[in-house]
Amino acid sequence: MTKDNERKQGLMFLAVALVLAVLGYVGFSSLDGDPYTKDGEVSNSSNTTTLAAFGVEDPTVEGPFKVDTFTYGSGTDKKRPEYASGVKIKTPTVDASLLLPDWKGKKKKWREKFWGFGVSNFPLNGRVYMPQGEGPFPLVLIVHGNHSMIDYSDDGYGYLGTLLASRGNIVVSVDENFINAHWSGDFRGREMPTRGWLLLKHLEQWKRWNTGEEVSLNGKVDMDNIILIGHSRGGEAVSIAAAFNQLDRFPDNANEVFDFNFGIKGIVTIAPTDYRYDRQMHLKNINYLSLQGSYDSDETSFWGMRPYHRLTFSKDFKGFKAGLYIDHANHGQFNSTWGRADFGPPMSWLLNLEPLMTGEEQRKVAQVYISAFVDRVFKGKKVYKPMFQNAEMVADWLPKERYLSQYEDNAKSILLDFEEDIDVVSGSSGIQVMAENLKVWRETELSARDGGSQENNAVVLGWAYDQKHKLDSLPTYTIALPDSLKNWSLSDSLVFSMAMGDPKELKLKNKKSKAPKDVDTRFDFSMVVKDSLGNTSSVAISETNVLSEPIRSKFTKFKFLDKQMMGKNEEVQLRNYYIPMSRFKSNVDSLNLSKIQQLELVFDKDSIGVIILDDLGLNRR
């Protein structure tokens, strides 16, 4: 749940009472719908040749392995028979006392009465999806978030477990329900280290089984190839686990000694939090994927992009990081048991559920991307790389919605990321920037929907001119390159992240009303490269890309509730755009790609527009 969730719920309760009194429950459905998506605009299809057309296998196709399912656990769970008499393998308990000192008072009393155990003897419970065969198989752990502790969450990822196991991976859905919230209270994020640590304790147990402690699992696991997947608070927990995996001691209490160092090769965060733990995780050299829905009324911001931006790669690292923003997906439907609404009744009565994709469709998106991620990380299947760069490459595998993709690996050399300082006319490595005839030119830290920070800087550029504007005075943004960055001959494309900005930034006025004009802004423009001999080549963005307009959401049935509880109707979400070097070269064959002197953004296609630009760079061949 979000950091403002208590405020949201209080407002919703008040709103429920007010609205029910005025309108009653009858007729609420007439207030549902998506006012922001026009007919014919929801399809992600384009003229792009998809991976399927190249013969690439749909990663959701069931693999060759038959799958066995079983549970392991304490064998004494008084609430859940699958972790009592139903376990195939009994596990020891673990002592989390030093990690969760907030297990005290009424929380301690009522939880221990309910569960029959306390913080000093937490169980290691898991649902296993095991491919039949000798192995060794890679290992994938999945962990849920902070759903109600008595509405058990760990059975909700079987759709991933069975698919990934059929394709040759051992998958475990980990039970951490006993530290979730309910009538006994919420730890309000202070349990986050425990969530991550428990995953590592499960890996510790698998290592023991793999080395002979459990005959049926001896040698079955490839402990050098592990992926952690987390949903909601579980999404923050997998980053914590990946960070703790490298440490010798617990940073909040060094009396807790760590000895992990498992082969965690990747993490997947699904609608994650990134603020519950009071420490930020700065990861390095690990594959990363994050998924987020635009209609997530629990985590309304794409927090998964914050660890994306913090994640760094050394020069020899062969992995990647990616993010996918999914229109009309919500929070709960990534788990098959959480239901269609992100809140329970009566608050769910106020949610605008009609625009949502179905649960099956939303989980299909997760299967496509997570299965491809697992194959890319464990099996090195580079054929899936284009789908992480551009969702249009897998349009025939996905529900017909709008998707915004971000991607980065070591093939990308960034020229401008706007992170180095507050000087708008300079970049790193000696780059100089200048602009002419722009109405908006500023660098800014991007805001999350609720006003928080995305922890990422970008430049905002806006322009407006009439048809009589002289061609030699068009708005431009020019990047002058130092000698060290002039050789583009080894690059296959120019790449950048971009979104349409708010036209209100242009401050255009209607003469009669003095109000901002309702203008139809666009954001097509030209990228112009110039070499040291004066040769220039121009390519419009729309020549090689489908331009994505902002994705907006109406979370509740009432606009005033959206504004008070959810924040803005949109959050700036960037997506990658690409222009092949071959396109510049085919336009002007004399262009010398080894001596590029400058890159110029020329706003010559649409006379009015605002863009948000980030991470402009080159993709090496």
mmCIF file of N, CA and C in Angstrom, residues 539-610:
data_model
loop_
_atom_site.group_PDB
_atom_site.id
_atom_site.type_symbol
_atom_site.label_atom_id
_atom_site.label_comp_id
_atom_site.label_asym_id
_atom_site.label_seq_id
_atom_site.Cartn_x
_atom_site.Cartn_y
_atom_site.Cartn_z
ATOM 1 N N VAL A 539 16.015 13.452 -39.891
ATOM 2 C CA VAL A 539 15.034 12.370 -39.810
ATOM 3 C C VAL A 539 13.957 12.775 -38.813
ATOM 4 N N ALA A 540 12.710 12.708 -39.250
ATOM 5 C CA ALA A 540 11.600 12.996 -38.336
ATOM 6 C C ALA A 540 11.413 11.824 -37.376
ATOM 7 N N ILE A 541 11.060 12.117 -36.133
ATOM 8 C CA ILE A 541 10.855 11.072 -35.127
ATOM 9 C C ILE A 541 9.809 10.065 -35.603
ATOM 10 N N SER A 542 8.754 10.575 -36.229
ATOM 11 C CA SER A 542 7.649 9.710 -36.642
ATOM 12 C C SER A 542 8.001 8.780 -37.796
ATOM 13 N N GLU A 543 9.140 8.999 -38.460
ATOM 14 C CA GLU A 543 9.543 8.114 -39.551
ATOM 15 C C GLU A 543 9.865 6.711 -39.053
ATOM 16 N N THR A 544 10.366 6.613 -37.822
ATOM 17 C CA THR A 544 10.809 5.302 -37.318
ATOM 18 C C THR A 544 10.161 4.931 -35.988
ATOM 19 N N ASN A 545 9.213 5.731 -35.526
ATOM 20 C CA ASN A 545 8.574 5.478 -34.237
ATOM 21 C C ASN A 545 7.093 5.838 -34.288
ATOM 22 N N VAL A 546 6.292 5.125 -33.495
ATOM 23 C CA VAL A 546 4.916 5.521 -33.241
ATOM 24 C C VAL A 546 4.933 6.447 -32.029
ATOM 25 N N LEU A 547 4.441 7.669 -32.194
ATOM 26 C CA LEU A 547 4.490 8.648 -31.113
ATOM 27 C C LEU A 547 3.422 8.328 -30.071
ATOM 28 N N SER A 548 3.830 8.208 -28.825
ATOM 29 C CA SER A 548 2.919 7.833 -27.741
ATOM 30 C C SER A 548 2.479 9.051 -26.957
ATOM 31 N N GLU A 549 1.178 9.275 -26.921
ATOM 32 C CA GLU A 549 0.636 10.358 -26.115
ATOM 33 C C GLU A 549 0.527 9.893 -24.656
ATOM 34 N N PRO A 550 0.349 10.821 -23.719
ATOM 35 C CA PRO A 550 0.299 10.434 -22.301
ATOM 36 C C PRO A 550 -0.839 9.453 -22.018
ATOM 37 N N ILE A 551 -0.593 8.566 -21.070
ATOM 38 C CA ILE A 551 -1.622 7.650 -20.587
ATOM 39 C C ILE A 551 -2.249 8.277 -19.348
ATOM 40 N N ARG A 552 -3.555 8.494 -19.401
ATOM 41 C CA ARG A 552 -4.265 9.119 -18.290
ATOM 42 C C ARG A 552 -5.233 8.116 -17.670
ATOM 43 N N SER A 553 -5.562 8.339 -16.407
ATOM 44 C CA SER A 553 -6.382 7.371 -15.665
ATOM 45 C C SER A 553 -7.485 8.079 -14.888
ATOM 46 N N LYS A 554 -8.640 7.435 -14.804
ATOM 47 C CA LYS A 554 -9.738 7.869 -13.939
ATOM 48 C C LYS A 554 -9.987 6.728 -12.949
ATOM 49 N N PHE A 555 -9.409 6.838 -11.774
ATOM 50 C CA PHE A 555 -9.400 5.754 -10.801
ATOM 51 C C PHE A 555 -10.760 5.514 -10.158
ATOM 52 N N THR A 556 -11.473 6.591 -9.866
ATOM 53 C CA THR A 556 -12.743 6.466 -9.151
ATOM 54 C C THR A 556 -13.880 6.974 -10.029
ATOM 55 N N LYS A 557 -15.090 6.848 -9.525
ATOM 56 C CA LYS A 557 -16.260 7.285 -10.273
ATOM 57 C C LYS A 557 -16.426 8.802 -10.249
ATOM 58 N N PHE A 558 -15.647 9.474 -9.396
ATOM 59 C CA PHE A 558 -15.825 10.911 -9.202
ATOM 60 C C PHE A 558 -14.498 11.643 -9.364
ATOM 61 N N LYS A 559 -14.508 12.696 -10.169
ATOM 62 C CA LYS A 559 -13.295 13.443 -10.452
ATOM 63 C C LYS A 559 -12.688 14.044 -9.179
ATOM 64 N N PHE A 560 -13.557 14.543 -8.268
ATOM 65 C CA PHE A 560 -13.022 15.169 -7.056
ATOM 66 C C PHE A 560 -12.299 14.151 -6.178
ATOM 67 N N LEU A 561 -12.762 12.882 -6.182
ATOM 68 C CA LEU A 561 -12.077 11.848 -5.411
ATOM 69 C C LEU A 561 -10.711 11.530 -6.012
ATOM 70 N N ASP A 562 -10.669 11.465 -7.331
ATOM 71 C CA ASP A 562 -9.388 11.218 -7.994
ATOM 72 C C ASP A 562 -8.363 12.270 -7.593
ATOM 73 N N LYS A 563 -8.791 13.516 -7.630
ATOM 74 C CA LYS A 563 -7.860 14.602 -7.332
ATOM 75 C C LYS A 563 -7.391 14.559 -5.892
ATOM 76 N N GLN A 564 -8.303 14.279 -4.954
ATOM 77 C CA GLN A 564 -7.957 14.288 -3.544
ATOM 78 C C GLN A 564 -7.149 13.060 -3.129
ATOM 79 N N MET A 565 -7.469 11.916 -3.697
ATOM 80 C CA MET A 565 -6.883 10.666 -3.209
ATOM 81 C C MET A 565 -5.744 10.155 -4.072
ATOM 82 N N MET A 566 -5.842 10.353 -5.367
ATOM 83 C CA MET A 566 -4.884 9.750 -6.279
ATOM 84 C C MET A 566 -3.886 10.749 -6.856
ATOM 85 N N GLY A 567 -4.233 12.027 -6.823
ATOM 86 C CA GLY A 567 -3.352 13.027 -7.394
ATOM 87 C C GLY A 567 -3.743 13.343 -8.826
ATOM 88 N N LYS A 568 -2.778 13.580 -9.672
ATOM 89 C CA LYS A 568 -3.028 13.980 -11.051
ATOM 90 C C LYS A 568 -3.590 12.808 -11.863
ATOM 91 N N ASN A 569 -4.229 13.150 -12.974
ATOM 92 C CA ASN A 569 -4.802 12.097 -13.808
ATOM 93 C C ASN A 569 -3.765 11.414 -14.694
ATOM 94 N N GLU A 570 -2.524 11.882 -14.611
ATOM 95 C CA GLU A 570 -1.453 11.216 -15.343
ATOM 96 C C GLU A 570 -0.133 11.394 -14.591
ATOM 97 N N GLU A 571 0.780 10.521 -14.875
ATOM 98 C CA GLU A 571 2.136 10.636 -14.363
ATOM 99 C C GLU A 571 3.070 10.591 -15.561
ATOM 100 N N VAL A 572 4.042 11.483 -15.593
ATOM 101 C CA VAL A 572 4.986 11.466 -16.705
ATOM 102 C C VAL A 572 5.688 10.116 -16.740
ATOM 103 N N GLN A 573 5.453 9.373 -17.805
ATOM 104 C CA GLN A 573 6.140 8.112 -18.023
ATOM 105 C C GLN A 573 6.817 8.157 -19.390
ATOM 106 N N LEU A 574 8.121 8.051 -19.370
ATOM 107 C CA LEU A 574 8.901 8.119 -20.594
ATOM 108 C C LEU A 574 8.849 6.779 -21.322
ATOM 109 N N ARG A 575 9.158 6.804 -22.602
ATOM 110 C CA ARG A 575 9.360 5.570 -23.350
ATOM 111 C C ARG A 575 10.527 5.780 -24.297
ATOM 112 N N ASN A 576 11.133 4.686 -24.719
ATOM 113 C CA ASN A 576 12.296 4.758 -25.604
ATOM 114 C C ASN A 576 11.870 5.019 -27.047
ATOM 115 N N TYR A 577 12.657 5.841 -27.711
ATOM 116 C CA TYR A 577 12.526 6.094 -29.145
ATOM 117 C C TYR A 577 13.874 5.820 -29.800
ATOM 118 N N TYR A 578 13.832 5.343 -31.050
ATOM 119 C CA TYR A 578 15.055 4.945 -31.745
ATOM 120 C C TYR A 578 15.046 5.502 -33.173
ATOM 121 N N ILE A 579 16.203 5.971 -33.609
ATOM 122 C CA ILE A 579 16.397 6.333 -35.010
ATOM 123 C C ILE A 579 17.647 5.605 -35.498
ATOM 124 N N PRO A 580 17.526 4.681 -36.443
ATOM 125 C CA PRO A 580 18.698 3.952 -36.944
ATOM 126 C C PRO A 580 19.681 4.892 -37.638
ATOM 127 N N MET A 581 20.960 4.623 -37.437
ATOM 128 C CA MET A 581 21.985 5.393 -38.148
ATOM 129 C C MET A 581 21.839 5.226 -39.657
ATOM 130 N N SER A 582 21.357 4.065 -40.049
ATOM 131 C CA SER A 582 21.189 3.826 -41.481
ATOM 132 C C SER A 582 20.197 4.801 -42.102
ATOM 133 N N ARG A 583 19.238 5.279 -41.304
ATOM 134 C CA ARG A 583 18.275 6.243 -41.830
ATOM 135 C C ARG A 583 18.946 7.586 -42.107
ATOM 136 N N PHE A 584 19.810 8.039 -41.192
ATOM 137 C CA PHE A 584 20.570 9.266 -41.450
ATOM 138 C C PHE A 584 21.450 9.101 -42.687
ATOM 139 N N LYS A 585 22.090 7.961 -42.800
ATOM 140 C CA LYS A 585 23.028 7.718 -43.895
ATOM 141 C C LYS A 585 22.314 7.585 -45.237
ATOM 142 N N SER A 586 21.148 6.932 -45.236
ATOM 143 C CA SER A 586 20.433 6.759 -46.502
ATOM 144 C C SER A 586 19.890 8.087 -47.024
ATOM 145 N N ASN A 587 19.597 9.012 -46.132
ATOM 146 C CA ASN A 587 19.122 10.330 -46.557
ATOM 147 C C ASN A 587 20.240 11.164 -47.170
ATOM 148 N N VAL A 588 21.438 11.056 -46.585
ATOM 149 C CA VAL A 588 22.592 11.811 -47.086
ATOM 150 C C VAL A 588 23.796 10.872 -47.059
ATOM 151 N N ASP A 589 24.101 10.288 -48.212
ATOM 152 C CA ASP A 589 25.157 9.268 -48.252
ATOM 153 C C ASP A 589 26.528 9.834 -47.916
ATOM 154 N N SER A 590 26.732 11.128 -48.160
ATOM 155 C CA SER A 590 28.038 11.735 -47.890
ATOM 156 C C SER A 590 28.269 12.012 -46.399
ATOM 157 N N LEU A 591 27.265 11.815 -45.587
ATOM 158 C CA LEU A 591 27.406 12.067 -44.150
ATOM 159 C C LEU A 591 28.496 11.170 -43.568
ATOM 160 N N ASN A 592 29.428 11.767 -42.849
ATOM 161 C CA ASN A 592 30.535 11.024 -42.253
ATOM 162 C C ASN A 592 30.209 10.736 -40.785
ATOM 163 N N LEU A 593 29.791 9.498 -40.503
ATOM 164 C CA LEU A 593 29.370 9.144 -39.154
ATOM 165 C C LEU A 593 30.521 9.093 -38.155
ATOM 166 N N SER A 594 31.727 9.112 -38.628
ATOM 167 C CA SER A 594 32.867 9.109 -37.707
ATOM 168 C C SER A 594 33.273 10.518 -37.281
ATOM 169 N N LYS A 595 32.610 11.537 -37.850
ATOM 170 C CA LYS A 595 32.960 12.923 -37.528
ATOM 171 C C LYS A 595 31.705 13.770 -37.314
ATOM 172 N N ILE A 596 30.808 13.266 -36.472
ATOM 173 C CA ILE A 596 29.588 14.011 -36.187
ATOM 174 C C ILE A 596 29.907 15.156 -35.231
ATOM 175 N N GLN A 597 29.562 16.348 -35.654
ATOM 176 C CA GLN A 597 29.918 17.546 -34.890
ATOM 177 C C GLN A 597 28.811 17.980 -33.938
ATOM 178 N N GLN A 598 27.565 17.837 -34.399
ATOM 179 C CA GLN A 598 26.464 18.264 -33.533
ATOM 180 C C GLN A 598 25.190 17.493 -33.868
ATOM 181 N N LEU A 599 24.325 17.461 -32.873
ATOM 182 C CA LEU A 599 22.978 16.922 -33.024
ATOM 183 C C LEU A 599 22.009 18.041 -32.690
ATOM 184 N N GLU A 600 21.025 18.235 -33.556
ATOM 185 C CA GLU A 600 20.094 19.337 -33.364
ATOM 186 C C GLU A 600 18.658 18.819 -33.408
ATOM 187 N N LEU A 601 17.883 19.186 -32.399
ATOM 188 C CA LEU A 601 16.455 18.927 -32.418
ATOM 189 C C LEU A 601 15.793 20.147 -33.048
ATOM 190 N N VAL A 602 15.167 19.953 -34.200
ATOM 191 C CA VAL A 602 14.534 21.049 -34.929
ATOM 192 C C VAL A 602 13.021 20.822 -34.899
ATOM 193 N N PHE A 603 12.293 21.765 -34.343
ATOM 194 C CA PHE A 603 10.863 21.596 -34.145
ATOM 195 C C PHE A 603 10.121 22.170 -35.357
ATOM 196 N N ASP A 604 10.192 21.400 -36.437
ATOM 197 C CA ASP A 604 9.706 21.837 -37.744
ATOM 198 C C ASP A 604 8.463 21.086 -38.221
ATOM 199 N N LYS A 605 8.013 20.085 -37.483
ATOM 200 C CA LYS A 605 6.899 19.258 -37.952
ATOM 201 C C LYS A 605 5.559 19.697 -37.366
ATOM 202 N N ASP A 606 5.542 20.017 -36.104
ATOM 203 C CA ASP A 606 4.330 20.500 -35.443
ATOM 204 C C ASP A 606 4.618 21.873 -34.858
ATOM 205 N N SER A 607 3.707 22.807 -35.090
ATOM 206 C CA SER A 607 3.988 24.194 -34.706
ATOM 207 C C SER A 607 3.790 24.457 -33.223
ATOM 208 N N ILE A 608 3.126 23.537 -32.521
ATOM 209 C CA ILE A 608 2.906 23.702 -31.087
ATOM 210 C C ILE A 608 3.202 22.376 -30.397
ATOM 211 N N GLY A 609 3.999 22.398 -29.343
ATOM 212 C CA GLY A 609 4.267 21.163 -28.631
ATOM 213 C C GLY A 609 5.159 21.354 -27.428
ATOM 214 N N VAL A 610 5.142 20.364 -26.554
ATOM 215 C CA VAL A 610 6.012 20.304 -25.380
ATOM 216 C C VAL A 610 6.501 18.861 -25.266
#
